[in-house]
Each structure stands twice: as structure tokens, then as C-alpha cells.
Backbone as JSON Lines, residues from 0, in Angstrom:
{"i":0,"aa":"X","n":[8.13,-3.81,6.15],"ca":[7.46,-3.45,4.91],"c":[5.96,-3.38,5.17]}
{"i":1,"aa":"X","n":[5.61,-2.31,4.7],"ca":[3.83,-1.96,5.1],"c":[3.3,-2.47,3.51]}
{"i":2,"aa":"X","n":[2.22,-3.38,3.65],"ca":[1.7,-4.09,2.26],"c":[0.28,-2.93,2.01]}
{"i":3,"aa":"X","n":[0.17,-2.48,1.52],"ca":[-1.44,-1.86,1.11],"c":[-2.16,-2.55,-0.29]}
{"i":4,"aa":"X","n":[-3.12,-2.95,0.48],"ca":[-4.27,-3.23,-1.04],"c":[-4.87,-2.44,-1.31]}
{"i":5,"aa":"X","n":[-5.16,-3.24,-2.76],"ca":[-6.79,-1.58,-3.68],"c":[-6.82,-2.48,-4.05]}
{"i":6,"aa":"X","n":[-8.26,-2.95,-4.87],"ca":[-9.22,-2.97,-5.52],"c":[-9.49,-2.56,-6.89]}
{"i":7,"aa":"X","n":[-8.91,-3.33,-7.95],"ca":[-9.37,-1.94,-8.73],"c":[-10.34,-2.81,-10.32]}
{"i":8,"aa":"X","n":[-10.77,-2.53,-10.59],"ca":[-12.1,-2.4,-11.87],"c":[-11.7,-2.26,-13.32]}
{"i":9,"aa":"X","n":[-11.92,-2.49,-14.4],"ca":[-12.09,-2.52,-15.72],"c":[-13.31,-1.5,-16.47]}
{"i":10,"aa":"X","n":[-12.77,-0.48,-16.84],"ca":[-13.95,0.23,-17.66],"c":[-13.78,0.43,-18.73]}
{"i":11,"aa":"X","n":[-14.85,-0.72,-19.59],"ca":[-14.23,-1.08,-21.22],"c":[-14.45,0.47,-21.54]}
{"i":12,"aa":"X","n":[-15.54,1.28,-21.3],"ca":[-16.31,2.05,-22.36],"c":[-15.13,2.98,-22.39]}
{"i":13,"aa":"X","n":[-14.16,3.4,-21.04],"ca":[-12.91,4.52,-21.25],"c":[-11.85,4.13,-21.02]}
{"i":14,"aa":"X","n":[-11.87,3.11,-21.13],"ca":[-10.56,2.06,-21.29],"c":[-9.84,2.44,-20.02]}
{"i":15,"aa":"X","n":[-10.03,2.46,-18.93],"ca":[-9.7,2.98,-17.56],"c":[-9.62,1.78,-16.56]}
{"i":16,"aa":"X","n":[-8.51,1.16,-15.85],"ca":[-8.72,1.12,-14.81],"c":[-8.65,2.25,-13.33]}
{"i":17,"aa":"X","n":[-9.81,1.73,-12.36],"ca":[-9.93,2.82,-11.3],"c":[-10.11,1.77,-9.85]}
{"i":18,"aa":"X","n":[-9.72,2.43,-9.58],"ca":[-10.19,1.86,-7.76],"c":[-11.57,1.89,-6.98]}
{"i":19,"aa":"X","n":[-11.69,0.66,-6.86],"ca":[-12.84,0.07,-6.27],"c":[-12.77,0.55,-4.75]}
{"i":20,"aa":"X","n":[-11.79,0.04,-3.79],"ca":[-11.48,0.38,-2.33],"c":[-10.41,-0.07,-2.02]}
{"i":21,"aa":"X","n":[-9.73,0.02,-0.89],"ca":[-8.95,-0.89,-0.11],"c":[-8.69,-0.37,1.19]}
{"i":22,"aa":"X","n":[-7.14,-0.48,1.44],"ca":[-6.77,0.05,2.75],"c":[-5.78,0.97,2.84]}
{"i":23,"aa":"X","n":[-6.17,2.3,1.69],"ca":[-5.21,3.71,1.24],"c":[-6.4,4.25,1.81]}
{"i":24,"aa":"X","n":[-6.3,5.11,2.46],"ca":[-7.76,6.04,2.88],"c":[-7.45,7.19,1.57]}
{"i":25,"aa":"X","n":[-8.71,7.45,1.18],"ca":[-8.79,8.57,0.33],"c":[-8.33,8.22,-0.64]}
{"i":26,"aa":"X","n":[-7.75,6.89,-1.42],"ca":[-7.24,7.06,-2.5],"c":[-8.25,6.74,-3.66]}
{"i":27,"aa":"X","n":[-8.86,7.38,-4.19],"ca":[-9.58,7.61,-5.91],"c":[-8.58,7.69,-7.07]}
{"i":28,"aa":"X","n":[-8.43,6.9,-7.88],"ca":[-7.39,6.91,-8.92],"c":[-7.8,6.08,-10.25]}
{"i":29,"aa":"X","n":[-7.32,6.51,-11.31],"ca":[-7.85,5.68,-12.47],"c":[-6.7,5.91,-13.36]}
{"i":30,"aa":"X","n":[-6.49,5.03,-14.35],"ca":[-4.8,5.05,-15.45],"c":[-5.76,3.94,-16.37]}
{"i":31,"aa":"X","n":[-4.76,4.24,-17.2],"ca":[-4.58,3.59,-18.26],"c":[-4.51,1.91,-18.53]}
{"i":32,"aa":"X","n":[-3.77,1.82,-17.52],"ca":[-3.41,0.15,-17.13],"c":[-2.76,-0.18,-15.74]}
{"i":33,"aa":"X","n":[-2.8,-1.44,-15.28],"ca":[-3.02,-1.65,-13.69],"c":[-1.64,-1.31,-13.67]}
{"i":34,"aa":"X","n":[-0.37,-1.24,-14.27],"ca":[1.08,-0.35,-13.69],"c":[1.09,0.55,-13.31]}
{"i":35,"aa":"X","n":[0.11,1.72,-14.6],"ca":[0.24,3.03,-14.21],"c":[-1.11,3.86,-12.65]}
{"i":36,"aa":"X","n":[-1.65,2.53,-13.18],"ca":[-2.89,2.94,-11.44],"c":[-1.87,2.5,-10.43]}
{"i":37,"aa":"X","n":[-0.8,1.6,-9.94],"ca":[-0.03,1.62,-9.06],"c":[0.54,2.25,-9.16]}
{"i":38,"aa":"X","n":[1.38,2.9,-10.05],"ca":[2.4,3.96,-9.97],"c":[1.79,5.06,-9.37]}
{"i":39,"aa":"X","n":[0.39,5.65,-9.78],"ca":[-0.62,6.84,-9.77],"c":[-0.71,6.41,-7.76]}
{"i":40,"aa":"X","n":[-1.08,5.38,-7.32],"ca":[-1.36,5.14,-6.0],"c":[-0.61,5.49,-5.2]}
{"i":41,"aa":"X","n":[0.88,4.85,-5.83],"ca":[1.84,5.19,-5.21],"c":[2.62,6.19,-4.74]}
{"i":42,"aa":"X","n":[2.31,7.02,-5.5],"ca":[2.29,8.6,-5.81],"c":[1.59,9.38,-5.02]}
{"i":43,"aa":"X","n":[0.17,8.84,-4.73],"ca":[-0.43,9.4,-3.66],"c":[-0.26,9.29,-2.32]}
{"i":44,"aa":"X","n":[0.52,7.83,-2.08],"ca":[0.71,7.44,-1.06],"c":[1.18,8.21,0.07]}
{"i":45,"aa":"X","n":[2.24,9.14,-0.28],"ca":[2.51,9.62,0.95],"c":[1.73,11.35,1.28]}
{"i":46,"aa":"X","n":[1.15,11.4,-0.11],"ca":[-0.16,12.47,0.8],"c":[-1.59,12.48,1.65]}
{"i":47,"aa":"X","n":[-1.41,11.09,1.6],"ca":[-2.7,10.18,1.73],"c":[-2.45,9.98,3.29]}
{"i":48,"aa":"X","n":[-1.12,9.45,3.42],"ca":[-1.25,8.91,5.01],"c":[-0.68,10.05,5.74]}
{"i":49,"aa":"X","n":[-0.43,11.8,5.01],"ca":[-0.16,12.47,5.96],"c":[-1.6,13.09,6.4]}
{"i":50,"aa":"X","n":[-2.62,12.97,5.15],"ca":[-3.61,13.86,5.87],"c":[-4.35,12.73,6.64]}
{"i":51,"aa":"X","n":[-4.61,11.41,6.2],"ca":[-5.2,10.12,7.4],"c":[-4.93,9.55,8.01]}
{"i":52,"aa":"X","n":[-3.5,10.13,8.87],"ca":[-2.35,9.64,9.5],"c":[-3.14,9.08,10.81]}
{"i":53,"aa":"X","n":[-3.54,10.59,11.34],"ca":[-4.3,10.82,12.44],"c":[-5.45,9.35,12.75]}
{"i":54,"aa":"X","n":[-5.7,8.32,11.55],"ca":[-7.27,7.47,11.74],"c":[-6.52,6.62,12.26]}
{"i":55,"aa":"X","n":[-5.56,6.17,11.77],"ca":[-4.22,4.75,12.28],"c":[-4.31,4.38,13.39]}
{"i":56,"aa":"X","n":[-4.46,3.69,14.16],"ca":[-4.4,2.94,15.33],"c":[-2.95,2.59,15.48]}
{"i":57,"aa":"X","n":[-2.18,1.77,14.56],"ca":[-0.97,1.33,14.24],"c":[-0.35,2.57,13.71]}
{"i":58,"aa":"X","n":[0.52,2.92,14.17],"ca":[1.14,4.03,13.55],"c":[2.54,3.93,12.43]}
{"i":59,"aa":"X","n":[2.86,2.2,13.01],"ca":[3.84,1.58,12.46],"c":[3.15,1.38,10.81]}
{"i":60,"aa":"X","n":[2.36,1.79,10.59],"ca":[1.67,1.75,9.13],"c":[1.93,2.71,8.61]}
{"i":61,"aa":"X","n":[2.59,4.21,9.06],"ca":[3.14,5.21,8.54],"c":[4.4,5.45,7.78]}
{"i":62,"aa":"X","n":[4.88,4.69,8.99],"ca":[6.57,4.14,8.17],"c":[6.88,3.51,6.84]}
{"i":63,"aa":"X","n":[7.26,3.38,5.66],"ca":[8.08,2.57,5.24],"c":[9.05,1.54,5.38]}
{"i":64,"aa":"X","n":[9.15,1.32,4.56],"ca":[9.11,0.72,3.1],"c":[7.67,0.67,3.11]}
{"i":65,"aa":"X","n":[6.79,0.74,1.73],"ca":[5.55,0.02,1.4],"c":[5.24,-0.15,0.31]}
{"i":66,"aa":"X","n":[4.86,-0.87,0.17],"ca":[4.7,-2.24,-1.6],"c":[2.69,-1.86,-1.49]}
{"i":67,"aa":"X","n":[3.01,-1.74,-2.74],"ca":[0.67,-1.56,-2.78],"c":[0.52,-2.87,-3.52]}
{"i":68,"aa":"X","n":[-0.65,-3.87,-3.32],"ca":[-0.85,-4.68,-3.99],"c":[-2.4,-4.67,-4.56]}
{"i":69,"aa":"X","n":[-2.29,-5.01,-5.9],"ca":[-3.45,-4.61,-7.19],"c":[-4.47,-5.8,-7.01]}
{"i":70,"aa":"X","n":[-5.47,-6.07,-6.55],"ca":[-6.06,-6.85,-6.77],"c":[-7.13,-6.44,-7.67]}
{"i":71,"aa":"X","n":[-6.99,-6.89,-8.94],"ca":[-7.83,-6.43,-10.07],"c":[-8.85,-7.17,-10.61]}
{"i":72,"aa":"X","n":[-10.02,-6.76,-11.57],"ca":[-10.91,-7.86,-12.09],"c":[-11.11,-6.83,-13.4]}
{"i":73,"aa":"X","n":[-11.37,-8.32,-14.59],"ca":[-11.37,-7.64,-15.53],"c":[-12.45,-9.02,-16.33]}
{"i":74,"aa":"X","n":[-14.0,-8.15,-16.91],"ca":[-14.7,-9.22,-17.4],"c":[-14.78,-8.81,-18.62]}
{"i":75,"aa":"X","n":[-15.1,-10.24,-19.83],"ca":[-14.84,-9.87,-21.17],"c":[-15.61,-11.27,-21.89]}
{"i":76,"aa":"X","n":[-16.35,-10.97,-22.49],"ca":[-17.24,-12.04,-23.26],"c":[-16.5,-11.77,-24.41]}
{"i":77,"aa":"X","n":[-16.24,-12.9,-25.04],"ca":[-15.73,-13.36,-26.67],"c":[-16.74,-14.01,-26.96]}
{"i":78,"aa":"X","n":[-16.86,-14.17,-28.29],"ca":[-17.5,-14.73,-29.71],"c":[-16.89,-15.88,-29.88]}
{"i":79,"aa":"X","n":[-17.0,-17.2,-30.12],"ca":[-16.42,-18.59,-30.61],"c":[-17.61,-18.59,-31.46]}
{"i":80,"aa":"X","n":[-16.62,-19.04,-32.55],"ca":[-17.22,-20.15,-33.64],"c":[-17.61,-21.61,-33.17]}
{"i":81,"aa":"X","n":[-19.27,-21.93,-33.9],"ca":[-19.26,-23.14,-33.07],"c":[-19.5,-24.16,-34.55]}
């Protein structure tokens, strides 16, 4: 099983999460919510490592199975009553 991370961000103003970086070459992506940015990643996935196949050192990173994992951040100030 090949694990890939992203990175991905909170944008209150368009209610978007998007990708910060990871280890998908070329992948730029933004959804609605962090399922549909993995689904969206995942989706790219295999056009991604045919055109950056060639950068791989490991080639065994081409193969399948592969699981993407979301490491997300999301900041948010609330109001309390004091």
C-alpha cells in the first residue's frame, strides 16, 4: 500500500478546503469539505503519477493500492460570554 500525504487549509471567506502541499506532485485541488478534497485527489491520482512518474526514484510508488492521507488545519475564534 503506497500512503500519500497533502496538506490541506481552511478558507472561511469561500468556504473551501485546498491543498497546501505534500507528496502528490502537481496536485492543486480545493472541495467543499476534507472528503470531497480526498475524493477530488484521488481522482487525480493516477494522472498525476503518470505525467511525474518519470521524478520517482522508487518506482514501487507507482503501483497500488494507495490510501491519501488529509492532514488538515482549520482556525476559528468564537465569542464566550464572560
Amino acid at each position: 500500500m503506497n500512503l500519500w500525504n497533502i496538506r490541506a487549509n481552511y478558507d472561511p471567506e469561500s468556504r473551501t478546503w485546498y491543498t497546501l502541499d505534500g507528496d502528490i506532485p502537481g496536485l492543486l485541488a480545493d472541495a467543499a469539505t476534507i472528503e470531497e478534497l480526498a475524493l477530488k485527489a484521488g481522482g487525480m491520482l493516477p494522472d498525476l503519477l503518470e505525467i511525474h512518474g518519470g521524478d520517482f526514484h522508487d518506482k514501487t510508488r507507482l503501483r497500488g493500492p494507495h490510501r491519501i492521507h488529509v492532514i488538515a488545519f482549520h482556525e476559528r475564534d468564537f465569542d464566550v460570554a464572560a
